[in-house]
Short mmCIF file of N, CA and C in Angstrom, two decimals:
data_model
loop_
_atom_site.label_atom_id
_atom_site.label_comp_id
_atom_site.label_asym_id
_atom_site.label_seq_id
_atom_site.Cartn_x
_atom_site.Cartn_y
_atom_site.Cartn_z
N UNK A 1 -44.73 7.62 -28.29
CA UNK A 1 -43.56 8.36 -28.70
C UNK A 1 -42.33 7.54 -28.36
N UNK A 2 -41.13 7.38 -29.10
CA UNK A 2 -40.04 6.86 -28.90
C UNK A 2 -39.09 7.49 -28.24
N UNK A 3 -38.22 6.93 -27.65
CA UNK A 3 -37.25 7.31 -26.83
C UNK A 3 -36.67 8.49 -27.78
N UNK A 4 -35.87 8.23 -29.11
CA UNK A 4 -35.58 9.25 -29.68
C UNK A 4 -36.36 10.11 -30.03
N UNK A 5 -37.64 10.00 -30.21
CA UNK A 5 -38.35 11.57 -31.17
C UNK A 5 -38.22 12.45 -30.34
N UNK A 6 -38.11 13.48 -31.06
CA UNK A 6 -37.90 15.14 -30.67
C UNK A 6 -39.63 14.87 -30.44
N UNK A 7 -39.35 15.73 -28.98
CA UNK A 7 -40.52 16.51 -28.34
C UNK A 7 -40.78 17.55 -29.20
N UNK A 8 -42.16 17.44 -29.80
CA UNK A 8 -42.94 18.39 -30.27
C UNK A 8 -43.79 19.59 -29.45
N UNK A 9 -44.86 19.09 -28.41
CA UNK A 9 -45.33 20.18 -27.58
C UNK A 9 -45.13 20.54 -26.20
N UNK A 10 -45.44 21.07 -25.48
CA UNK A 10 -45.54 21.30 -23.64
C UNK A 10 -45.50 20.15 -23.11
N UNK A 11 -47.07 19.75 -23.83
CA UNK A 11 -47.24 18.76 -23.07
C UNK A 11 -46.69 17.36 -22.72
N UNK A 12 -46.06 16.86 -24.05
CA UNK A 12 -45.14 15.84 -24.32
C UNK A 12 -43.80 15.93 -23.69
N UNK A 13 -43.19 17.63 -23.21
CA UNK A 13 -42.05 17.69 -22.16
C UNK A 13 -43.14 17.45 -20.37
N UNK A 14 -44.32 17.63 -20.42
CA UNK A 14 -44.31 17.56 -19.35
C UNK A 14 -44.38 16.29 -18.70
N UNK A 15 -44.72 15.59 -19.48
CA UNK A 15 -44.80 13.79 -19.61
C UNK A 15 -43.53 13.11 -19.09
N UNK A 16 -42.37 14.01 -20.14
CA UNK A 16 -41.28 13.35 -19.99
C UNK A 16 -40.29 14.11 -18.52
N UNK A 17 -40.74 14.73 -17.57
CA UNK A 17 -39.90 15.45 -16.55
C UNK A 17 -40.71 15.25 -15.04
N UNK A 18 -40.10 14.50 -14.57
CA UNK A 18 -40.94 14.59 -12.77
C UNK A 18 -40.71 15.41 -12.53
N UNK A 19 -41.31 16.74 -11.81
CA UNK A 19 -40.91 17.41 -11.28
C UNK A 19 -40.81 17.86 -9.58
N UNK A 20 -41.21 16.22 -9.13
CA UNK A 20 -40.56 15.83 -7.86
C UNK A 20 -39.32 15.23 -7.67
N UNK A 21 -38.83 15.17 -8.46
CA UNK A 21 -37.18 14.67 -8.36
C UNK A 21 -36.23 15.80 -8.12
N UNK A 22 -34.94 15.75 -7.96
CA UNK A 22 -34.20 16.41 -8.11
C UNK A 22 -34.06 16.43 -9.67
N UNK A 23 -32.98 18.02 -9.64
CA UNK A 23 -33.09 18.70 -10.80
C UNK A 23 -32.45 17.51 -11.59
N UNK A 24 -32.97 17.35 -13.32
CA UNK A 24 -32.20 16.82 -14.22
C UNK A 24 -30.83 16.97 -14.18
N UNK A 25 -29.95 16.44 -14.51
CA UNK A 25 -28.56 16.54 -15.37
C UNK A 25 -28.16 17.22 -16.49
N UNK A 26 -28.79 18.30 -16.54
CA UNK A 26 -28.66 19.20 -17.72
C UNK A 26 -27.19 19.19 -18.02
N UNK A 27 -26.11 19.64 -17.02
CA UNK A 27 -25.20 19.61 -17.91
C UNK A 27 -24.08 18.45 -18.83
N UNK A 28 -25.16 17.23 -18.17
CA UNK A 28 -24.53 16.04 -18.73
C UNK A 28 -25.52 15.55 -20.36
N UNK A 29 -26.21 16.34 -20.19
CA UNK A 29 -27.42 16.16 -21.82
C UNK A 29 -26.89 17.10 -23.03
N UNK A 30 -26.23 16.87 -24.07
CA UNK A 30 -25.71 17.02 -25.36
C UNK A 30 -26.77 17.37 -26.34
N UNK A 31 -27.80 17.64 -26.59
CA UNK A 31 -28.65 17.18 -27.98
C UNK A 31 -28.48 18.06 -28.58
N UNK A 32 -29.38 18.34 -30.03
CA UNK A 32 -29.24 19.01 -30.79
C UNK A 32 -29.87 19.75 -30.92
N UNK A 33 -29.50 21.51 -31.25
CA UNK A 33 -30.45 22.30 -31.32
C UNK A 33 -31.69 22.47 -32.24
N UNK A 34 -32.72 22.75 -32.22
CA UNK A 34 -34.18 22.26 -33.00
C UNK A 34 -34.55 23.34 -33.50
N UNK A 35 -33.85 24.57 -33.09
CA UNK A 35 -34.58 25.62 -33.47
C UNK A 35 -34.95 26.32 -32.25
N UNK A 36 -35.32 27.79 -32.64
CA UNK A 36 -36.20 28.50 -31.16
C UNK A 36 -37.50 28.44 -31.45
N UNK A 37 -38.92 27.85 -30.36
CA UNK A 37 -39.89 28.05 -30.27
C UNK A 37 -40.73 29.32 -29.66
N UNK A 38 -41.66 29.60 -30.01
CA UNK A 38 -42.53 30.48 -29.25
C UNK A 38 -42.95 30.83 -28.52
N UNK A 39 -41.63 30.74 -27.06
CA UNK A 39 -41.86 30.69 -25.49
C UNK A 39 -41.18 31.76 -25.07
N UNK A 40 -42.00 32.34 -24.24
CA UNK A 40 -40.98 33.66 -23.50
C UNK A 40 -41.03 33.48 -21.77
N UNK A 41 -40.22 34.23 -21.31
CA UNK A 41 -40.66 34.70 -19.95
C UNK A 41 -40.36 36.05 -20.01
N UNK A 42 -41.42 36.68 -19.04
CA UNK A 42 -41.70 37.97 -18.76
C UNK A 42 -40.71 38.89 -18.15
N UNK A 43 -40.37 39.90 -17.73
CA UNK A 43 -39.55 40.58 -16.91
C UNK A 43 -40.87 40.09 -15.36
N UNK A 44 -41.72 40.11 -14.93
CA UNK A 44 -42.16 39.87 -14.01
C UNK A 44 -42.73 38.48 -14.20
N UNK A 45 -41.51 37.52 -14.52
CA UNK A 45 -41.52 36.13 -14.34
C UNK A 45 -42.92 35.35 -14.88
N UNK A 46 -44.08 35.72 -15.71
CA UNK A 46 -44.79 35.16 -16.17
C UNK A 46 -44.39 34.19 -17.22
N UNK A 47 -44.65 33.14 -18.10
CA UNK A 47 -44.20 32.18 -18.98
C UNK A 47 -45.49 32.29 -19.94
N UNK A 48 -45.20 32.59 -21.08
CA UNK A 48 -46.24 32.47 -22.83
C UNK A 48 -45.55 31.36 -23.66
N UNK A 49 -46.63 30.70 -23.65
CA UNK A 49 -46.63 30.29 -25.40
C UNK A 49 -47.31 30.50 -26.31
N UNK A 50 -46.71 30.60 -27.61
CA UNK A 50 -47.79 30.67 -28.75
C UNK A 50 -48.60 32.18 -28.43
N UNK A 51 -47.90 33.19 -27.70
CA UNK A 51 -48.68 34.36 -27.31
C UNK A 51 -49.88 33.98 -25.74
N UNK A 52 -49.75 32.68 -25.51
CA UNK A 52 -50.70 32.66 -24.30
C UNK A 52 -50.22 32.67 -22.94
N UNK A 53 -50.66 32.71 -21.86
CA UNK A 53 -50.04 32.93 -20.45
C UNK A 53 -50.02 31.42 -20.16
N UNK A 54 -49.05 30.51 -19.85
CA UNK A 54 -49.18 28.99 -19.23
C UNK A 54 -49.70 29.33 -17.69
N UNK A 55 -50.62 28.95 -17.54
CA UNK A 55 -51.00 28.94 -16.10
C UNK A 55 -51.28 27.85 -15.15
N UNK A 56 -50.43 26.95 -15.75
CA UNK A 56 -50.29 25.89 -14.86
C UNK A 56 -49.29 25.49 -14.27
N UNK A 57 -49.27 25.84 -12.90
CA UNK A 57 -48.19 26.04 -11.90
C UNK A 57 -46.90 24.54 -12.07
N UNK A 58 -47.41 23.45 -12.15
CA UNK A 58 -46.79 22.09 -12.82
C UNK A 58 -46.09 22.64 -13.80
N UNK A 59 -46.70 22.89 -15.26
CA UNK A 59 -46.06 23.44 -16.69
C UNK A 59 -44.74 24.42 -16.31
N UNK A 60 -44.84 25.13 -15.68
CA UNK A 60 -44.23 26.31 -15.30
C UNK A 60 -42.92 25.44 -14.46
N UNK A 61 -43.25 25.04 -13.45
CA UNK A 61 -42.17 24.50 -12.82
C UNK A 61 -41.44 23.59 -13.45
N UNK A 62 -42.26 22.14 -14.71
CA UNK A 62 -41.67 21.51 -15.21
C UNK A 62 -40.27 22.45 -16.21
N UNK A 63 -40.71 23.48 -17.34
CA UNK A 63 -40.15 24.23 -18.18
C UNK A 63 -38.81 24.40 -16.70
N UNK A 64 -39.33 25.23 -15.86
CA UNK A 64 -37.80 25.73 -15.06
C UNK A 64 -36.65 24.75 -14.46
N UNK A 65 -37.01 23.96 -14.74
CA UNK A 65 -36.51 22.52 -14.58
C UNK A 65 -35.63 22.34 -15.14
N UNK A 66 -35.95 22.34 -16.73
CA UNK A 66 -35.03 22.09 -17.94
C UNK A 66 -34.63 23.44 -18.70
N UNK A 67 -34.45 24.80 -17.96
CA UNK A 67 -34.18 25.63 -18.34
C UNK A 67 -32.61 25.70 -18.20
N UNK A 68 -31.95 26.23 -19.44
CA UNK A 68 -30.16 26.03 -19.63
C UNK A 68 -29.92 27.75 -19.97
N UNK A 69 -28.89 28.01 -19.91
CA UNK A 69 -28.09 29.47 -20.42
C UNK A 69 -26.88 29.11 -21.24
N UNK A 70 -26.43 29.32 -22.17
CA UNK A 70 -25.25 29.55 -22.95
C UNK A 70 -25.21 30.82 -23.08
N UNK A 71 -24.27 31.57 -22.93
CA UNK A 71 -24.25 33.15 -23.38
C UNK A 71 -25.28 33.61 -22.65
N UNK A 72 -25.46 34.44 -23.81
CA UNK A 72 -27.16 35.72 -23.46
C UNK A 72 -28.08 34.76 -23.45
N UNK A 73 -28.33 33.72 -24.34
CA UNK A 73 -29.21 32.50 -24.82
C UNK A 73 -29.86 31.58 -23.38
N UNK A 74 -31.27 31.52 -23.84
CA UNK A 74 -31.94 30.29 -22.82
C UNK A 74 -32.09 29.14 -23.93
N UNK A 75 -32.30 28.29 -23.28
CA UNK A 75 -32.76 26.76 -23.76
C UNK A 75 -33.79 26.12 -22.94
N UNK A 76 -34.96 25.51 -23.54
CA UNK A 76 -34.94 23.90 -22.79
C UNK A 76 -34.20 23.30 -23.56
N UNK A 77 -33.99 21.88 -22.66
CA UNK A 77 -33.15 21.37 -22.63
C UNK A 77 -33.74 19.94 -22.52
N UNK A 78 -33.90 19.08 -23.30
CA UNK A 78 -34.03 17.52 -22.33
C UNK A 78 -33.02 16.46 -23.25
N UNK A 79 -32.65 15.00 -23.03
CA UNK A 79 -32.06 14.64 -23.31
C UNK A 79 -31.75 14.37 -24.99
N UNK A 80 -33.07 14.61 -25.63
CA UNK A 80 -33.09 14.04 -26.98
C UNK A 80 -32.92 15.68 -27.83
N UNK A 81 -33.42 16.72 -27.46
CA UNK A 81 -33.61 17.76 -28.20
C UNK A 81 -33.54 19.42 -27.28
N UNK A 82 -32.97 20.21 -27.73
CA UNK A 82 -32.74 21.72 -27.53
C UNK A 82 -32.93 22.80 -27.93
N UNK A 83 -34.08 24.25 -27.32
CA UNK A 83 -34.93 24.75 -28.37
C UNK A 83 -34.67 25.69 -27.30
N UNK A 84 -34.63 26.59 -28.58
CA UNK A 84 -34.33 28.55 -27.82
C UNK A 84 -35.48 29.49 -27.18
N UNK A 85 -35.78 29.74 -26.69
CA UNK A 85 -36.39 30.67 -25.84
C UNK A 85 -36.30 31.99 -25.43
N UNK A 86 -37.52 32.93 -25.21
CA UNK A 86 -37.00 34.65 -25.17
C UNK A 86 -36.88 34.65 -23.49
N UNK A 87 -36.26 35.47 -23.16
CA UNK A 87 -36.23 35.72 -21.91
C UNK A 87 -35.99 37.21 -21.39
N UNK A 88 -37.24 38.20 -21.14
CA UNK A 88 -37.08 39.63 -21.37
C UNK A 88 -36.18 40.27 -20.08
N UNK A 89 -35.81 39.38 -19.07
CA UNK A 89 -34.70 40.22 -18.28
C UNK A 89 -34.19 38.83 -17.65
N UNK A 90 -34.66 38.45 -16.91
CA UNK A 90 -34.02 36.36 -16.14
C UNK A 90 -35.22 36.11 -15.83
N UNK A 91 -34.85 34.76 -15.88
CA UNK A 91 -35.62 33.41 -15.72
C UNK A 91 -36.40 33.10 -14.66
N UNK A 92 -35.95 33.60 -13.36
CA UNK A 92 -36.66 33.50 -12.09
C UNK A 92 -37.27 34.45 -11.43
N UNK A 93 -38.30 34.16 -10.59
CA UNK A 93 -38.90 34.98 -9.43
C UNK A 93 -37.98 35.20 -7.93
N UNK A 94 -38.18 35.74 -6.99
CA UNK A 94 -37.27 35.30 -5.92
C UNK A 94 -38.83 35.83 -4.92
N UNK A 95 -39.62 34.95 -4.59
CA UNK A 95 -40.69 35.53 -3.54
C UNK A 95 -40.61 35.61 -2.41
N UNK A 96 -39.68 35.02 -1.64
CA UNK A 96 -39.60 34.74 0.10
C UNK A 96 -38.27 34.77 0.37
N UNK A 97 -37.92 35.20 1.31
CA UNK A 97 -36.45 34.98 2.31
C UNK A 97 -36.69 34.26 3.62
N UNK A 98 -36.03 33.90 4.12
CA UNK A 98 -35.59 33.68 5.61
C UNK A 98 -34.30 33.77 5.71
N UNK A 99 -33.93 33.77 7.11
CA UNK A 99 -32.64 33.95 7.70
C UNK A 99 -32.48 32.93 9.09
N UNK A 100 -31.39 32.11 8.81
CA UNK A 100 -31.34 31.28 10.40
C UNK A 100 -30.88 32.14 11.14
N UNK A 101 -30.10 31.70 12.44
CA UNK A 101 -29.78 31.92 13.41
C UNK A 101 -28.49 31.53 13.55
N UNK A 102 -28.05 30.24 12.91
CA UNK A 102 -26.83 30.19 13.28
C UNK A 102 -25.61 31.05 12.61
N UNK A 103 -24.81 30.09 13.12
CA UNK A 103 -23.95 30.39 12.91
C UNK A 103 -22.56 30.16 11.64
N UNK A 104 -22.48 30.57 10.57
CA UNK A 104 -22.38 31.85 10.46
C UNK A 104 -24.07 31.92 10.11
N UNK A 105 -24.73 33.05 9.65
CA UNK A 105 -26.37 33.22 9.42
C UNK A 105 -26.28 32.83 8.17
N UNK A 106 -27.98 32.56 7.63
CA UNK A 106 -27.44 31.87 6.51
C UNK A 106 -28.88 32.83 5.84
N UNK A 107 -28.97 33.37 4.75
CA UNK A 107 -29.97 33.83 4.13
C UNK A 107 -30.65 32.84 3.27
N UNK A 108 -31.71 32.04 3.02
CA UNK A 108 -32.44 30.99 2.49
C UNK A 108 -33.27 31.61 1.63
N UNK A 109 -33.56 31.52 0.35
CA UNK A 109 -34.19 32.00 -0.92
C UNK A 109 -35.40 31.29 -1.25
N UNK A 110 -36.72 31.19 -1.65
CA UNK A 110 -37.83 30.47 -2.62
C UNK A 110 -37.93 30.89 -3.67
N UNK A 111 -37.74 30.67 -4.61
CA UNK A 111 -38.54 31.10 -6.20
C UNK A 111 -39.30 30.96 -6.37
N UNK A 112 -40.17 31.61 -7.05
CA UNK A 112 -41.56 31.35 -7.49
C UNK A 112 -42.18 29.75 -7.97
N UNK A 113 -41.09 29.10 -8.52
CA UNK A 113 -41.12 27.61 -8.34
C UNK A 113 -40.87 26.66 -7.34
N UNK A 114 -40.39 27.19 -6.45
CA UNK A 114 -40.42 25.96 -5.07
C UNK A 114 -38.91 26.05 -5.29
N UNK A 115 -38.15 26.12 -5.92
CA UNK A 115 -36.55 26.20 -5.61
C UNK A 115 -36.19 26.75 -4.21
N UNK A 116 -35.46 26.10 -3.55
CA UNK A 116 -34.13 26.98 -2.19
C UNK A 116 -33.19 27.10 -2.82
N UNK A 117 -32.89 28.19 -2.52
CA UNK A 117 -31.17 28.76 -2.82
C UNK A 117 -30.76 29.73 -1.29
N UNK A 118 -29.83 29.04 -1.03
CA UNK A 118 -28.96 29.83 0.13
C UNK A 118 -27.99 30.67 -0.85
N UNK A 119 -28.16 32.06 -0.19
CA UNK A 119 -27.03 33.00 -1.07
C UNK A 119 -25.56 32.60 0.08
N UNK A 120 -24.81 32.55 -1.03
CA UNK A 120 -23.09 32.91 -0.45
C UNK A 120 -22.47 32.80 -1.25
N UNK A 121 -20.81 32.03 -1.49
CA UNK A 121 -20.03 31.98 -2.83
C UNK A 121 -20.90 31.52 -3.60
N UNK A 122 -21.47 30.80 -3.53
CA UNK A 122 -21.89 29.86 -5.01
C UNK A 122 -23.41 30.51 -5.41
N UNK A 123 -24.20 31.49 -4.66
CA UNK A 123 -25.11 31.81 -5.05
C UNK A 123 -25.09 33.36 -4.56
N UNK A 124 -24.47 34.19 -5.42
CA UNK A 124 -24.27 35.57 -5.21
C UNK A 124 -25.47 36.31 -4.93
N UNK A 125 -25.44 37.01 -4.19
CA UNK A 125 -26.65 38.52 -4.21
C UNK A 125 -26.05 39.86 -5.27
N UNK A 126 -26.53 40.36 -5.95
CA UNK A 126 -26.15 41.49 -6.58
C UNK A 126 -26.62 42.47 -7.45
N UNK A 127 -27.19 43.80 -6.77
CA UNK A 127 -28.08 44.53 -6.72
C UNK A 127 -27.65 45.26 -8.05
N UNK A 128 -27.67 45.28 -9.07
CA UNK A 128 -27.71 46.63 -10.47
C UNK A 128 -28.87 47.68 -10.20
N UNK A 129 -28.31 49.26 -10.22
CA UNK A 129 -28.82 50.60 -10.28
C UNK A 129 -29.39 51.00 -12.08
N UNK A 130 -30.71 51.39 -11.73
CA UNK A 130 -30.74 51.95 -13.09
C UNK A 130 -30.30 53.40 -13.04
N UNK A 131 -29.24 53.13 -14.30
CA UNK A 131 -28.79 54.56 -14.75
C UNK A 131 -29.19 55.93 -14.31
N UNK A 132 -30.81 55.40 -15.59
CA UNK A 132 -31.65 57.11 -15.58
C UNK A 132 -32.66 56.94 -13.87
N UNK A 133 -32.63 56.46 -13.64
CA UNK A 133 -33.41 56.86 -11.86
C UNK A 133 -32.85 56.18 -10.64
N UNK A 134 -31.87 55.60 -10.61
CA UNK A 134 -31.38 55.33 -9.64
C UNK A 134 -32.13 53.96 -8.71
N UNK A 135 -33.21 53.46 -9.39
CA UNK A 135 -34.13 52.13 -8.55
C UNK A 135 -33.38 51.47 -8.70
N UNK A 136 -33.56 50.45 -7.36
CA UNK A 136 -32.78 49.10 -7.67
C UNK A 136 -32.95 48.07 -8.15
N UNK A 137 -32.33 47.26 -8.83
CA UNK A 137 -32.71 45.85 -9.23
C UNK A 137 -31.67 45.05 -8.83
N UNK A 138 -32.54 43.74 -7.55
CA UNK A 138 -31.59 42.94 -6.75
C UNK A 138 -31.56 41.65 -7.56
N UNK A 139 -30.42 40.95 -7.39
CA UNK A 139 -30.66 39.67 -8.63
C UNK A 139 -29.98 38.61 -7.02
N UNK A 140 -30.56 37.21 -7.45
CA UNK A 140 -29.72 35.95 -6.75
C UNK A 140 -29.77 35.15 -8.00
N UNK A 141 -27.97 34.91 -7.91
CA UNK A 141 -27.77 33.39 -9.04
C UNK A 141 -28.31 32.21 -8.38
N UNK A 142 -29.29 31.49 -9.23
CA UNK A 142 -29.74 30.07 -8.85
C UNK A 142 -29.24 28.96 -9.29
N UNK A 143 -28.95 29.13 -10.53
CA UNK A 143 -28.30 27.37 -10.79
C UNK A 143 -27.67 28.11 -12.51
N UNK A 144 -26.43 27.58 -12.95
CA UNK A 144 -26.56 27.14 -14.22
C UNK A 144 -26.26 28.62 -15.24
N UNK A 145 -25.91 29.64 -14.33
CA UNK A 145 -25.59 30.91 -14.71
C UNK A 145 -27.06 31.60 -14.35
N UNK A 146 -28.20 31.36 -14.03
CA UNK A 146 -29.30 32.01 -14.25
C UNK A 146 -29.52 32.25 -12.99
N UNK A 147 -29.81 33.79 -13.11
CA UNK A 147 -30.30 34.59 -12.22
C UNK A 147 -31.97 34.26 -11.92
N UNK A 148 -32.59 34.94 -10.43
CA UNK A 148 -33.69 35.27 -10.23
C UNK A 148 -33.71 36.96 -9.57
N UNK A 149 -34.55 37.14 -9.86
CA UNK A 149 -34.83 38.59 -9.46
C UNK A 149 -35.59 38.57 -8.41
N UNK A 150 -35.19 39.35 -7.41
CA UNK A 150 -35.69 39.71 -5.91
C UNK A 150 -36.92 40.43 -5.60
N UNK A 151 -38.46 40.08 -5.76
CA UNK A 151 -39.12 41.06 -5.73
C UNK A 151 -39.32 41.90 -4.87
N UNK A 152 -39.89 43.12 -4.76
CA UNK A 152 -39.86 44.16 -4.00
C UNK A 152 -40.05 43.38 -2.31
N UNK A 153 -40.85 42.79 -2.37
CA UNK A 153 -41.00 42.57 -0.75
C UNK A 153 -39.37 41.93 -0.08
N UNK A 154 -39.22 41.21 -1.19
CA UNK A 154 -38.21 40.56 -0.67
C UNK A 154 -36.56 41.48 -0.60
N UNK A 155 -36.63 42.41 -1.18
CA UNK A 155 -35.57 43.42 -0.78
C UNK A 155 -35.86 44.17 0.12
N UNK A 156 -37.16 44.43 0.64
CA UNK A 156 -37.33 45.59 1.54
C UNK A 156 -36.89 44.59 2.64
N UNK A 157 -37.09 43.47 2.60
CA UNK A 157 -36.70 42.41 4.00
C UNK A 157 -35.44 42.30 4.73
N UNK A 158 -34.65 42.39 3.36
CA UNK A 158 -33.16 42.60 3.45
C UNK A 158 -32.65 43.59 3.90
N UNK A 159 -32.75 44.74 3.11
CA UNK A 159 -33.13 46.15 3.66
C UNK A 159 -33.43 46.20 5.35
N UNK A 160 -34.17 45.52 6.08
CA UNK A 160 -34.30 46.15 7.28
C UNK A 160 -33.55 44.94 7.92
N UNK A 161 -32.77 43.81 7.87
CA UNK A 161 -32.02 43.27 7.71
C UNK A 161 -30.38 44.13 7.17
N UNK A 162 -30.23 44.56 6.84
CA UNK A 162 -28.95 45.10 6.30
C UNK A 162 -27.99 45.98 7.79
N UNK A 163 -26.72 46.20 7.39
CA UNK A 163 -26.08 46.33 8.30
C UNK A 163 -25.38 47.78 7.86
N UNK A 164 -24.87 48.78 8.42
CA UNK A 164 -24.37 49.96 7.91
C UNK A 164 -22.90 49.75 8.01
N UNK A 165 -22.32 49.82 7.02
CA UNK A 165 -20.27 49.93 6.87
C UNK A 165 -19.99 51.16 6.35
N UNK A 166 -18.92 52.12 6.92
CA UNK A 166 -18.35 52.62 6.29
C UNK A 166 -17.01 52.14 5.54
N UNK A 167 -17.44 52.25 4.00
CA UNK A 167 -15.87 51.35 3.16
C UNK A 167 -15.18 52.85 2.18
N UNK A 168 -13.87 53.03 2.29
CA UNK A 168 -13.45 54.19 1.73
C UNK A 168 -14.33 55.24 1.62
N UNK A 169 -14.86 55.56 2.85
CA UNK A 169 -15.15 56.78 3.29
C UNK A 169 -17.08 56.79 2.95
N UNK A 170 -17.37 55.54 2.86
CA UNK A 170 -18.70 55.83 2.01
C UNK A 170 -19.56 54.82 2.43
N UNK A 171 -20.51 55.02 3.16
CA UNK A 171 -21.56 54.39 3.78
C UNK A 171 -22.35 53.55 2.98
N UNK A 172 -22.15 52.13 3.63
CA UNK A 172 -22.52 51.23 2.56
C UNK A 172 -23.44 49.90 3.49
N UNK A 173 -24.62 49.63 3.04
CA UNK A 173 -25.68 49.09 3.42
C UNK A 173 -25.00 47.52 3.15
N UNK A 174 -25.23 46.59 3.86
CA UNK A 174 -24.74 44.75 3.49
C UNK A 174 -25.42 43.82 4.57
N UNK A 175 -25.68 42.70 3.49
CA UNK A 175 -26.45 41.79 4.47
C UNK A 175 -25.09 40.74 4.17
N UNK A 176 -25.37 39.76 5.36
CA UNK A 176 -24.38 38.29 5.09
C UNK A 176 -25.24 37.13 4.92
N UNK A 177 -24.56 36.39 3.98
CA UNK A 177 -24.88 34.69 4.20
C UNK A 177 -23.66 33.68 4.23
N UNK A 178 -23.54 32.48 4.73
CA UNK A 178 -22.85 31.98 4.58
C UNK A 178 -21.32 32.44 5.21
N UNK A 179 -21.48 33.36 5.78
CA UNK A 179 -20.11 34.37 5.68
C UNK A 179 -19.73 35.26 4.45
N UNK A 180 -20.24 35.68 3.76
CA UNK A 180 -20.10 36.49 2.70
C UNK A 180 -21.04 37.57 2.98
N UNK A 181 -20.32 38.75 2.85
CA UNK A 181 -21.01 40.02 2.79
C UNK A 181 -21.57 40.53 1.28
N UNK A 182 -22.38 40.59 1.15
CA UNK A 182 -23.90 41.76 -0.29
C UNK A 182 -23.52 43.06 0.27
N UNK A 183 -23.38 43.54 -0.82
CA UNK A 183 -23.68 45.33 -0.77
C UNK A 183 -24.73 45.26 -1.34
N UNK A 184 -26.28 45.80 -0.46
CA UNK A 184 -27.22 46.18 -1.11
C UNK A 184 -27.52 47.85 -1.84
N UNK A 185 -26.58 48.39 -1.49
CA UNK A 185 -26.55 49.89 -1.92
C UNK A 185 -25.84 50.50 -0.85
N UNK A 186 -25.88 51.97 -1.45
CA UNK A 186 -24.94 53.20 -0.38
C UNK A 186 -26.30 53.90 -0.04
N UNK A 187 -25.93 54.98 1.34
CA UNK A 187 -26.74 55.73 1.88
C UNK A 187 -26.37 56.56 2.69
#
């Protein structure tokens, strides 16, 4: 394959992406859009193509690699070519927390791909209520506008982690990182 040809399958992006390096330069790669292919991710972070489950933990991590947002819109992304993608709520998992010790504390994130993200300014925590029942859905921004979603274990962590404020009269649950205070909900 030549430097220029448009990547045709998976496998030919997985060829072309280490995914022991640090992240690509996505926002320095221009190409042209190709069209949207037949890739989704799940609301519980699974990845299909062609209607099938990719279950290869490599495939999976390579794709999140070169995953972009414009708007509502996902992309891969690599240097020669740019192709649309479904994405039924965001892009990421959020499976593990920790918390240091120092000082200020710092909350430390894993994604289901091996990503760290420390939440603070640059990587918000921010919990959306559903309407009709009131459950929560916790989100952390990871890179690039794209969210990951907090799975249950990992909010209940926070949760017993969380701190009680009263703010205009109304009892309000918050964890810190970085020095930045999360409202994880009222109670």
């Amino acid at each position: 394959m030549s430097k220029n040809e448009p990547v045709s399958s998976p496998e030919a992006l997985l060829q072309q992406i280490d995914t022991d390096r640090p992240l690509p330069p996505l926002e320095q790669w221009n190409p042209d859009f190709c069209g949207d292919i037949p890739m989704r991710i799940t609301r519980d972070g699974r990845w299909f193509y062609q209607g099938g489950e990719i279950r290869r933990p490599a495939m999976v991590k390579m794709f999140s690699r070169i995953l972009w947002k414009e708007g509502d819109r996902y992309f891969l992304k690599t240097p020669v070519e740019k192709v649309g993608i479904e994405v039924e709520d965001v892009p990421f998992q959020v499976i593990s927390v920790e918390r240091t010790g120092a000082s200020p504390e710092c909350l430390s994130f894993t994604t289901s791909t091996g990503e760290q993200v420390v939440a603070g300014k640059v990587h918000p925590i921010r919990v959306e209520l559903d309407p009709l029942t009131g459950e929560p859905s916790p989100y952390l921004l990871i890179r690039y506008g794209m969210e990951g979603r907090l799975q249950r274990n990992v909010f209940y962590q926070l949760a017993e982690w969380a701190e009680s404020h009263r703010i205009n009269g109304r009892q309000v649950w918050t964890v810190s990182s970085e020095g930045v205070q999360f409202n994880l909900g009222e109670g």
